[in-house]
mmCIF file of C-alpha atoms in Angstrom:
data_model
loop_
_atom_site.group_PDB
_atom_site.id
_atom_site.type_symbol
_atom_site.label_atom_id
_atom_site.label_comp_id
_atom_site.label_asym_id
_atom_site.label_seq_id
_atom_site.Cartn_x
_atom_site.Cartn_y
_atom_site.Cartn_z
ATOM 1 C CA UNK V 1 -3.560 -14.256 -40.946
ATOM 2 C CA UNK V 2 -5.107 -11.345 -38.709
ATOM 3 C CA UNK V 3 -4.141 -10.957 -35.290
ATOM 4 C CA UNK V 4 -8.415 -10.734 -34.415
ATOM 5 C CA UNK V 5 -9.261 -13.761 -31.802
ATOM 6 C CA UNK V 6 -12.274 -13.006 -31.132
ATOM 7 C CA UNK V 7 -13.907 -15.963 -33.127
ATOM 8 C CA UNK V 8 -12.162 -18.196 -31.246
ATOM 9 C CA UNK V 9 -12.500 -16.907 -27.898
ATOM 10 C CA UNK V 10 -16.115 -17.125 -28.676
ATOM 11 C CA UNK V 11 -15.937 -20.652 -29.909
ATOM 12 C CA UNK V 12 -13.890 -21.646 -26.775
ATOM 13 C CA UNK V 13 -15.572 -23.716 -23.864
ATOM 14 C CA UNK V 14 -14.858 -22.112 -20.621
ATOM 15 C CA UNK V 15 -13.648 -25.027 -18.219
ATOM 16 C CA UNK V 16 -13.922 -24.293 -14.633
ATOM 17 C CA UNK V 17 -11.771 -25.936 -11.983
ATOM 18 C CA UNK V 18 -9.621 -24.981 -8.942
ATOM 19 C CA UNK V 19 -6.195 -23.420 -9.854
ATOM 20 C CA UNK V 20 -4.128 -21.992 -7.780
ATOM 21 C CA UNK V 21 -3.936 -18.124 -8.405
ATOM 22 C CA UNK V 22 -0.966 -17.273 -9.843
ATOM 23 C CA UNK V 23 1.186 -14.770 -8.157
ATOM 24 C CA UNK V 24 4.803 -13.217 -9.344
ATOM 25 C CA UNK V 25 6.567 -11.766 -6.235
ATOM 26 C CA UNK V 26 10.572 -11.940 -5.381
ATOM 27 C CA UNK V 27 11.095 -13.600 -2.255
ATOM 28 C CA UNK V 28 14.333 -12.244 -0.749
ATOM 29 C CA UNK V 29 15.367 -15.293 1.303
ATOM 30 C CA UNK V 30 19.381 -16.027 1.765
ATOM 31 C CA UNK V 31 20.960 -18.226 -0.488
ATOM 32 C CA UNK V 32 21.811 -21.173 1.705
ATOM 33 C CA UNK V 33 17.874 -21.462 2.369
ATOM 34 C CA UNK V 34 17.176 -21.251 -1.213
ATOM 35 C CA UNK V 35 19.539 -24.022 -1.919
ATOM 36 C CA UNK V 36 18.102 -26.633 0.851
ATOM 37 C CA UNK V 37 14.715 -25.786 -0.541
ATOM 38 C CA UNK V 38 15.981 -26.956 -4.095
ATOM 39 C CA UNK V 39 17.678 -30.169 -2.578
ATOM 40 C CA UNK V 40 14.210 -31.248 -0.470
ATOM 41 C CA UNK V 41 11.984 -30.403 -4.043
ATOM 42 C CA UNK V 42 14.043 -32.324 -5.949
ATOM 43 C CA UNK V 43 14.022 -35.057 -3.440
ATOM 44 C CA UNK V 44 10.297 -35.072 -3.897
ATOM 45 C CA UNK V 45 10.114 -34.782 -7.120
ATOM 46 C CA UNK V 46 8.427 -31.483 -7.313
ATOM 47 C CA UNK V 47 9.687 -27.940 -7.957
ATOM 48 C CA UNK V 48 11.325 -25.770 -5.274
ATOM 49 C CA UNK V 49 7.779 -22.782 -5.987
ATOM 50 C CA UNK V 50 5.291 -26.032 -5.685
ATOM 51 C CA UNK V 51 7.265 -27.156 -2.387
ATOM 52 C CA UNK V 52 7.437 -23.395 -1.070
ATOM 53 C CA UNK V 53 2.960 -22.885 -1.944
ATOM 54 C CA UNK V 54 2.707 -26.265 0.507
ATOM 55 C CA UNK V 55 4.921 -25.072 2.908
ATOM 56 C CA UNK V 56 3.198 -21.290 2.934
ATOM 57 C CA UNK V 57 -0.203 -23.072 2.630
ATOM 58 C CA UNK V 58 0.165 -25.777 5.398
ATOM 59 C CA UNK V 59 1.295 -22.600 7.655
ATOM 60 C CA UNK V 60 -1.587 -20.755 6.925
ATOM 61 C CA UNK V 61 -3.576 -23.359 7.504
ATOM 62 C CA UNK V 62 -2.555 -24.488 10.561
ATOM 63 C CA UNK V 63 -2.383 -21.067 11.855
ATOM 64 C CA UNK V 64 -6.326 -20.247 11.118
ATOM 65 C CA UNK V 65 -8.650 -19.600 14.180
ATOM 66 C CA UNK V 66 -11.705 -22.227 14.628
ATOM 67 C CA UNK V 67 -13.636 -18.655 14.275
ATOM 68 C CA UNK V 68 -13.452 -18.450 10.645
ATOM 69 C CA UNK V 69 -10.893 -15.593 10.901
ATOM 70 C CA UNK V 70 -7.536 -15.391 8.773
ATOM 71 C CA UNK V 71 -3.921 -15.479 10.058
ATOM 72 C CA UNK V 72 -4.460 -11.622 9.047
ATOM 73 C CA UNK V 73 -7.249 -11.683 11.498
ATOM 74 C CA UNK V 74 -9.508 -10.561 8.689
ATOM 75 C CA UNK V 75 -12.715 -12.663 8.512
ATOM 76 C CA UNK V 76 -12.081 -15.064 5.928
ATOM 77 C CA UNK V 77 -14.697 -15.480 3.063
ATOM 78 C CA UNK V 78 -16.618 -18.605 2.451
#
């Protein structure tokens, strides 16, 4: 078996659909608050990084300017 792919990549259907972007970073938060974030994920039934990308994204969100501007204050792109 070769290690080429390149058949298959160019037999493979490209699927498009919204995913979040995927983004490796350390958070250095203290233990105790890394602990109570576990406890309310589990008691949702989601993962402690799912619950902390709705909690950074319902921040964000709520913190954007009716002028289309960013909580940067960057104009945001359509």
């Amino acid at each position: 078996m070769g290690n080429d792919l390149s058949e298959l990549f160019a037999q493979a259907e490209v699927v498009r659909e919204r995913r979040p972007a995927k983004m490796v970073t350390t958070l250095g938060i203290d233990l105790d608050i890394q602990v109570e974030l576990e406890r309310a994920a589990a008691a949702r039934g989601i993962g402690a990084s799912t619950l902390m990308r709705q909690i950074i994204e319902e921040w964000v969100t709520a913190r954007r300017s009716p002028a289309g501007r960013s909580v940067t204050g960057e104009a945001e792109k359509p």
